[in-house]
PDB file of C-alpha atoms in Angstrom:
ATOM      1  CA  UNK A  12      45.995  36.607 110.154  1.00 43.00           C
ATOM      2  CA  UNK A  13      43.529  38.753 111.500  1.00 47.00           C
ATOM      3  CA  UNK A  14      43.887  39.624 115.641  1.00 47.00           C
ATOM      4  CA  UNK A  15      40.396  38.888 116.255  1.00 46.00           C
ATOM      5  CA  UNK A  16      41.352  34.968 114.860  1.00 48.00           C
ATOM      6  CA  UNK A  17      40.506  32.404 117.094  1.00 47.00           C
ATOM      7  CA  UNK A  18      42.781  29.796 115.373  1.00 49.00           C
ATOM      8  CA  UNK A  19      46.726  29.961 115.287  1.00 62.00           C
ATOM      9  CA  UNK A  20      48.623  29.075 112.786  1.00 79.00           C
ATOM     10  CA  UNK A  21      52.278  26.425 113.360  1.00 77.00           C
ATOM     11  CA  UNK A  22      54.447  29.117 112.206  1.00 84.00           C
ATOM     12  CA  UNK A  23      52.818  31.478 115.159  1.00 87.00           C
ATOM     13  CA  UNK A  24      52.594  28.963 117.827  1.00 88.00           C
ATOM     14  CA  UNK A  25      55.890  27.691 117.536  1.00 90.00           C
ATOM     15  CA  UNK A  26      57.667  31.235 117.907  1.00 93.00           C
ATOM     16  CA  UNK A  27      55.383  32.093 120.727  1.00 94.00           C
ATOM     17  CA  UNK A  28      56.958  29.118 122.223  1.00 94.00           C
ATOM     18  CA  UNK A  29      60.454  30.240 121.441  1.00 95.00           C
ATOM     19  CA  UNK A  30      59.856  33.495 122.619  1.00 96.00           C
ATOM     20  CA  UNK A  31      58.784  32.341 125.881  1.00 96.00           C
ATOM     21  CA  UNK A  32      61.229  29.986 126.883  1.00 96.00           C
ATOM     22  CA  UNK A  33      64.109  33.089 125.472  1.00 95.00           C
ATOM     23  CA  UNK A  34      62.345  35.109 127.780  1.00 95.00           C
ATOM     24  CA  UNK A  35      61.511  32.931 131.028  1.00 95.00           C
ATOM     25  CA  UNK A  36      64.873  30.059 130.551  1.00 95.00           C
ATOM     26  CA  UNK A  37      67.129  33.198 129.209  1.00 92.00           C
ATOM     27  CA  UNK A  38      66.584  35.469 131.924  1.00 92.00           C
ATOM     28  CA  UNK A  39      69.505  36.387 134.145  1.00 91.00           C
ATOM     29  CA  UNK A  40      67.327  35.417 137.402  1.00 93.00           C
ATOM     30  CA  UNK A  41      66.417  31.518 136.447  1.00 95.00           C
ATOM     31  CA  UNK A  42      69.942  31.267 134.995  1.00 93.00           C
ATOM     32  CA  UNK A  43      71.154  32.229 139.022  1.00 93.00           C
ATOM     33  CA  UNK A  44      68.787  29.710 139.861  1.00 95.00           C
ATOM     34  CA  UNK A  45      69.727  26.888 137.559  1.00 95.00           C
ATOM     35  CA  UNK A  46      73.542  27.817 138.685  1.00 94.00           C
ATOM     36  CA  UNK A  47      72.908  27.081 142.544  1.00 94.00           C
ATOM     37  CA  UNK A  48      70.359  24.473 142.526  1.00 95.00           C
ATOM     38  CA  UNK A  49      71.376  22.412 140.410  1.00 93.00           C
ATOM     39  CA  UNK A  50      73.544  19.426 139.839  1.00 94.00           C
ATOM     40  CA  UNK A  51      75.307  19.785 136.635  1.00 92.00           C
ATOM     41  CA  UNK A  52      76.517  15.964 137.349  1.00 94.00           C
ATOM     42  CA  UNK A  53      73.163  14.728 136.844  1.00 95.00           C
ATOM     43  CA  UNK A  54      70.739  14.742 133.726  1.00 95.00           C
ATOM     44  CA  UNK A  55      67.786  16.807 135.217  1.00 93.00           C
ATOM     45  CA  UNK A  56      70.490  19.458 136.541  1.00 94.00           C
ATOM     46  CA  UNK A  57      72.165  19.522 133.307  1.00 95.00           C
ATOM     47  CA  UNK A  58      69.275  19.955 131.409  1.00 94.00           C
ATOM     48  CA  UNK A  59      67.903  22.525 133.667  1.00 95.00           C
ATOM     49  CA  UNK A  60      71.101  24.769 132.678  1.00 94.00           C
ATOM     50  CA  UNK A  61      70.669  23.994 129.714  1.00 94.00           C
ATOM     51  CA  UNK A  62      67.422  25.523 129.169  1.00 94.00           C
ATOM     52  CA  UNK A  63      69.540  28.918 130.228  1.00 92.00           C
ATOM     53  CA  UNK A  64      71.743  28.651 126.787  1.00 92.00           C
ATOM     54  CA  UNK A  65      69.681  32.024 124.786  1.00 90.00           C
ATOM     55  CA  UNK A  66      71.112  34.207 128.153  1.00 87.00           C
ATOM     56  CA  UNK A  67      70.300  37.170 127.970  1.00 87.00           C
ATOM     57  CA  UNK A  68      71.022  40.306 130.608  1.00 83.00           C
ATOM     58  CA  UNK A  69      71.378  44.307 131.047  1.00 74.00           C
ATOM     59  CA  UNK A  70      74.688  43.483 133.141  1.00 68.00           C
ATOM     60  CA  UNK A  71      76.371  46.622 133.000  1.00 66.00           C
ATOM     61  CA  UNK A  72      79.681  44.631 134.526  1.00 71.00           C
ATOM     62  CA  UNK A  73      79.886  43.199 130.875  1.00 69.00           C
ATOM     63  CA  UNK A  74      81.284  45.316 128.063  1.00 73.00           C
ATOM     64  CA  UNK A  75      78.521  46.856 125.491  1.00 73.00           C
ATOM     65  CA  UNK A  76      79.502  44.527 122.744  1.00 71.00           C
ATOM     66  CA  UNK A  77      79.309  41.228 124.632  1.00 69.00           C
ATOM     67  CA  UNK A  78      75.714  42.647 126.262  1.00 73.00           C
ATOM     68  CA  UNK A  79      74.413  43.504 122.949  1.00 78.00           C
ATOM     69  CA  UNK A  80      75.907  39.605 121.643  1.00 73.00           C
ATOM     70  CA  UNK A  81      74.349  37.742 124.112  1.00 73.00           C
ATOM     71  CA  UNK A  82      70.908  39.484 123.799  1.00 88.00           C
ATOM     72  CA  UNK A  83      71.575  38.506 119.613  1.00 91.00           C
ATOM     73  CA  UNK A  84      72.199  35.653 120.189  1.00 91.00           C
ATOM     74  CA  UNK A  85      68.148  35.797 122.344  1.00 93.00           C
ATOM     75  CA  UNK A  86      66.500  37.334 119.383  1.00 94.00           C
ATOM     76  CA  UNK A  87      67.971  35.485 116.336  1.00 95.00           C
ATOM     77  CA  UNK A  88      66.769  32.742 117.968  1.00 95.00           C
ATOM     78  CA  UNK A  89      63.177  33.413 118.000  1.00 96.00           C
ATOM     79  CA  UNK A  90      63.428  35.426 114.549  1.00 96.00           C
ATOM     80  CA  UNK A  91      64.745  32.336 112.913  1.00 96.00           C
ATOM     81  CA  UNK A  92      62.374  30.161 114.399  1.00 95.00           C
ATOM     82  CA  UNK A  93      59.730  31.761 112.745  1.00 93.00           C
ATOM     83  CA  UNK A  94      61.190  31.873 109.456  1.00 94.00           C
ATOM     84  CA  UNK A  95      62.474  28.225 109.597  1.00 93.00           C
ATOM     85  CA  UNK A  96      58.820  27.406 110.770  1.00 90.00           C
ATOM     86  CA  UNK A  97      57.271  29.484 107.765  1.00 87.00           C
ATOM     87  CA  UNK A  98      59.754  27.909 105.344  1.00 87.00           C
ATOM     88  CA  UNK A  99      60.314  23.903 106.025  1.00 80.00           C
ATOM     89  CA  UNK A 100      57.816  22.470 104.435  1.00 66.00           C
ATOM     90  CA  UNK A 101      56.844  19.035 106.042  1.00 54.00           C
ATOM     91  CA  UNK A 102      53.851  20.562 108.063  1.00 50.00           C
ATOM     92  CA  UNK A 103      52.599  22.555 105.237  1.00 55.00           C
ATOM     93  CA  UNK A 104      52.445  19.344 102.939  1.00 55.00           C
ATOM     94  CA  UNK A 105      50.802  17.432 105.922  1.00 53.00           C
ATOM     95  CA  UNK A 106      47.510  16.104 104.796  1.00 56.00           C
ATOM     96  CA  UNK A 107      46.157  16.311 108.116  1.00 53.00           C
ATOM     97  CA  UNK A 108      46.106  18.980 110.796  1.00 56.00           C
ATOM     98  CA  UNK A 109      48.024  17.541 113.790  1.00 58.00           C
ATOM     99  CA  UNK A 110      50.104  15.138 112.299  1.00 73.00           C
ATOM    100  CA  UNK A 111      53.905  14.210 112.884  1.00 82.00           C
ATOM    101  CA  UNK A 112      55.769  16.151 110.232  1.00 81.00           C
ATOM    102  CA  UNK A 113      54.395  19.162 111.880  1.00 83.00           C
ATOM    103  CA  UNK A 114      55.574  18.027 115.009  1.00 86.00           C
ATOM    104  CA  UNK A 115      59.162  17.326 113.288  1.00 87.00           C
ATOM    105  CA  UNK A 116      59.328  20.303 111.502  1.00 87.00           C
ATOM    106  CA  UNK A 117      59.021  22.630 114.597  1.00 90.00           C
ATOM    107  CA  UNK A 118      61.336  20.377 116.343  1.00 93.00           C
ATOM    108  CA  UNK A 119      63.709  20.469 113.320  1.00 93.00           C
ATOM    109  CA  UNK A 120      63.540  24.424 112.867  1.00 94.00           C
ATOM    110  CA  UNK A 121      64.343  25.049 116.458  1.00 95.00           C
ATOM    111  CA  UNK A 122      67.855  23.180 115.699  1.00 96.00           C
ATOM    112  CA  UNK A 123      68.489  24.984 112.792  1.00 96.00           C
ATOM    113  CA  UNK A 124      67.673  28.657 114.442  1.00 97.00           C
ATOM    114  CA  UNK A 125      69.572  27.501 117.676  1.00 96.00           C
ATOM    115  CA  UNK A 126      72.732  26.655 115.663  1.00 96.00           C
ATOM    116  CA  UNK A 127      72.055  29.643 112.962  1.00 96.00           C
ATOM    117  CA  UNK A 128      72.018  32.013 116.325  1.00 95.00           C
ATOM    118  CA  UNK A 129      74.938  30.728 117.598  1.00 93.00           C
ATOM    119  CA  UNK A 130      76.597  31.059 114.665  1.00 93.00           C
ATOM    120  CA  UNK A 131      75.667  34.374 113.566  1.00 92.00           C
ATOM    121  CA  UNK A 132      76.151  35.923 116.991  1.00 90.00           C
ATOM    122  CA  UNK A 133      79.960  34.891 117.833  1.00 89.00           C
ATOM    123  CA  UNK A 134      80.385  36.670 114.307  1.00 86.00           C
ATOM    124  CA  UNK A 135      79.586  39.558 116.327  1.00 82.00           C
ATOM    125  CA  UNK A 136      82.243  38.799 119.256  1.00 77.00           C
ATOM    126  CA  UNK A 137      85.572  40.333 119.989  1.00 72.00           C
ATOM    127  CA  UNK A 138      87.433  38.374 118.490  1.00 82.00           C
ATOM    128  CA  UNK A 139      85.553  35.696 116.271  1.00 84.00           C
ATOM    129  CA  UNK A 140      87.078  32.934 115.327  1.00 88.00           C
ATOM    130  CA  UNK A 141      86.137  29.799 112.550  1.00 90.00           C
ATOM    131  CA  UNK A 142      86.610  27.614 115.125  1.00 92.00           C
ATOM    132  CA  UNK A 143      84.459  29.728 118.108  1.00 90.00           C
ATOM    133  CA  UNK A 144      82.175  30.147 115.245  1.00 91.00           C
ATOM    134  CA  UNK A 145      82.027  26.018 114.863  1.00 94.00           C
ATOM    135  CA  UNK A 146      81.607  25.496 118.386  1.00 94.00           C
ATOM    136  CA  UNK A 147      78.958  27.788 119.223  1.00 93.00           C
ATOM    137  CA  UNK A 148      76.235  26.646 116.442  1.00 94.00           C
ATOM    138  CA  UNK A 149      77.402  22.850 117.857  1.00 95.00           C
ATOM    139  CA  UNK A 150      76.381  24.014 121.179  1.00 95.00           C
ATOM    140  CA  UNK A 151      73.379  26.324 119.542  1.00 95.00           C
ATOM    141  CA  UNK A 152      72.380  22.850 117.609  1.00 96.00           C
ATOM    142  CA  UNK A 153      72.430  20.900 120.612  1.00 96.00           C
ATOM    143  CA  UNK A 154      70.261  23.225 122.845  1.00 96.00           C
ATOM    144  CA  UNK A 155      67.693  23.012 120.058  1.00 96.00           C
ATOM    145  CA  UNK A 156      67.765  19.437 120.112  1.00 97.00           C
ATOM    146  CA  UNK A 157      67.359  18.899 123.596  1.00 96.00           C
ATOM    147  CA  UNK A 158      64.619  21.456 124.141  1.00 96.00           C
ATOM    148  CA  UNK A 159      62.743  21.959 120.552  1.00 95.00           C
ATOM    149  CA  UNK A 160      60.917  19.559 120.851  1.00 94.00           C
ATOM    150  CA  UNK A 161      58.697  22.073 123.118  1.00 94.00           C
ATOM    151  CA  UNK A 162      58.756  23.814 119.847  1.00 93.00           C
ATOM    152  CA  UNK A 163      57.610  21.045 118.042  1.00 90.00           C
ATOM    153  CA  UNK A 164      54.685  20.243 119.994  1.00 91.00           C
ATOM    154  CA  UNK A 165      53.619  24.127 120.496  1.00 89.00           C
ATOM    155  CA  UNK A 166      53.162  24.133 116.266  1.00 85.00           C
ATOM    156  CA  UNK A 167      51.750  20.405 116.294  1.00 80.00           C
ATOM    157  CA  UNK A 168      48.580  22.025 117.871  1.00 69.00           C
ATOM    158  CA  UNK A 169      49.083  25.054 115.203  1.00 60.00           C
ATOM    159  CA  UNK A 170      46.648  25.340 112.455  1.00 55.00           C
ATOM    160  CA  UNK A 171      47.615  25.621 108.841  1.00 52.00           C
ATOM    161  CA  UNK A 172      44.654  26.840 106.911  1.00 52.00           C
ATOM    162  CA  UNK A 173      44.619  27.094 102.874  1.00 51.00           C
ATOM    163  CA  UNK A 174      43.267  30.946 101.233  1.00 50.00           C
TER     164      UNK A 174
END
């Protein structure tokens, strides 16, 4: 893909997606923000922390390892999400440009790279655990459920062009 392109392509819209809600949901400051004014008793306040789950900081409380996890965690996620995008198939064999397997397939690969993450990253942790490992790609899964389908609709309006 050539800069000067004026079309983008699924793969590339969906992880320019991901990368902006890692960067503006993930970010120590709205996480704060979610914290205090929010009600996590309520849908909208739950699914406003939610959006916080890929945290990542340059606390220098935290230990180096758990700093450098966390911020893992932030960048598998949009790494995957470009490869999953690139490699699921259902908006590549779309016949037409726009239509709902594209929209499914970016939903779909931000659930896989959200529980992928997860699971990679507590690998990583102190002291990993199966179990740890199990509950953090159900959590990573269920983030990507909730919010992919941002994802999804960023690579619906994607282009996928044939060379």
């Amino acid at each position: 893909m050539a800069l000067g392109n004026r079309y983008k392509t699924a793969p590339g819209a969906g992880t320019l997606a991901a990368l902006i809600l890692v960067l503006v949901f993930g970010s120590p400051w709205y996480r704060d923000w979610a914290q205090d004014n929010t009600n996590p008793d309520t849908a909208g306040g739950w699914w406003l922390r939610l959006l916080g789950w890929p945290a990542w900081s340059f606390d220098t409380d935290d230990s180096l390892r758990d700093v450098i996890v966390g911020d893992l965690k932030a960048i598998l996620l949009v790494v995957l999400t470009f490869i999953f995008l690139y490699l699921l198939p259902g908006s590549q064999l779309a016949r037409a440009r726009g239509t709902i397997s594209q929209f499914l397939a970016g939903w779909a690969a931000y659930i896989f790279a959200g529980a992928f993450a997860a699971l990679l990253a507590t690998l990583f942790l102190t002291n990993p655990s199966l179990l740890g490992a199990f509950n953090a790609a159900g959590s990573g899964a269920g983030y990507g459920f909730f919010v992919g389908w941002i994802v999804g609709l960023a690579s619906l309006g994607g282009w996928r062009g044939t060379r």
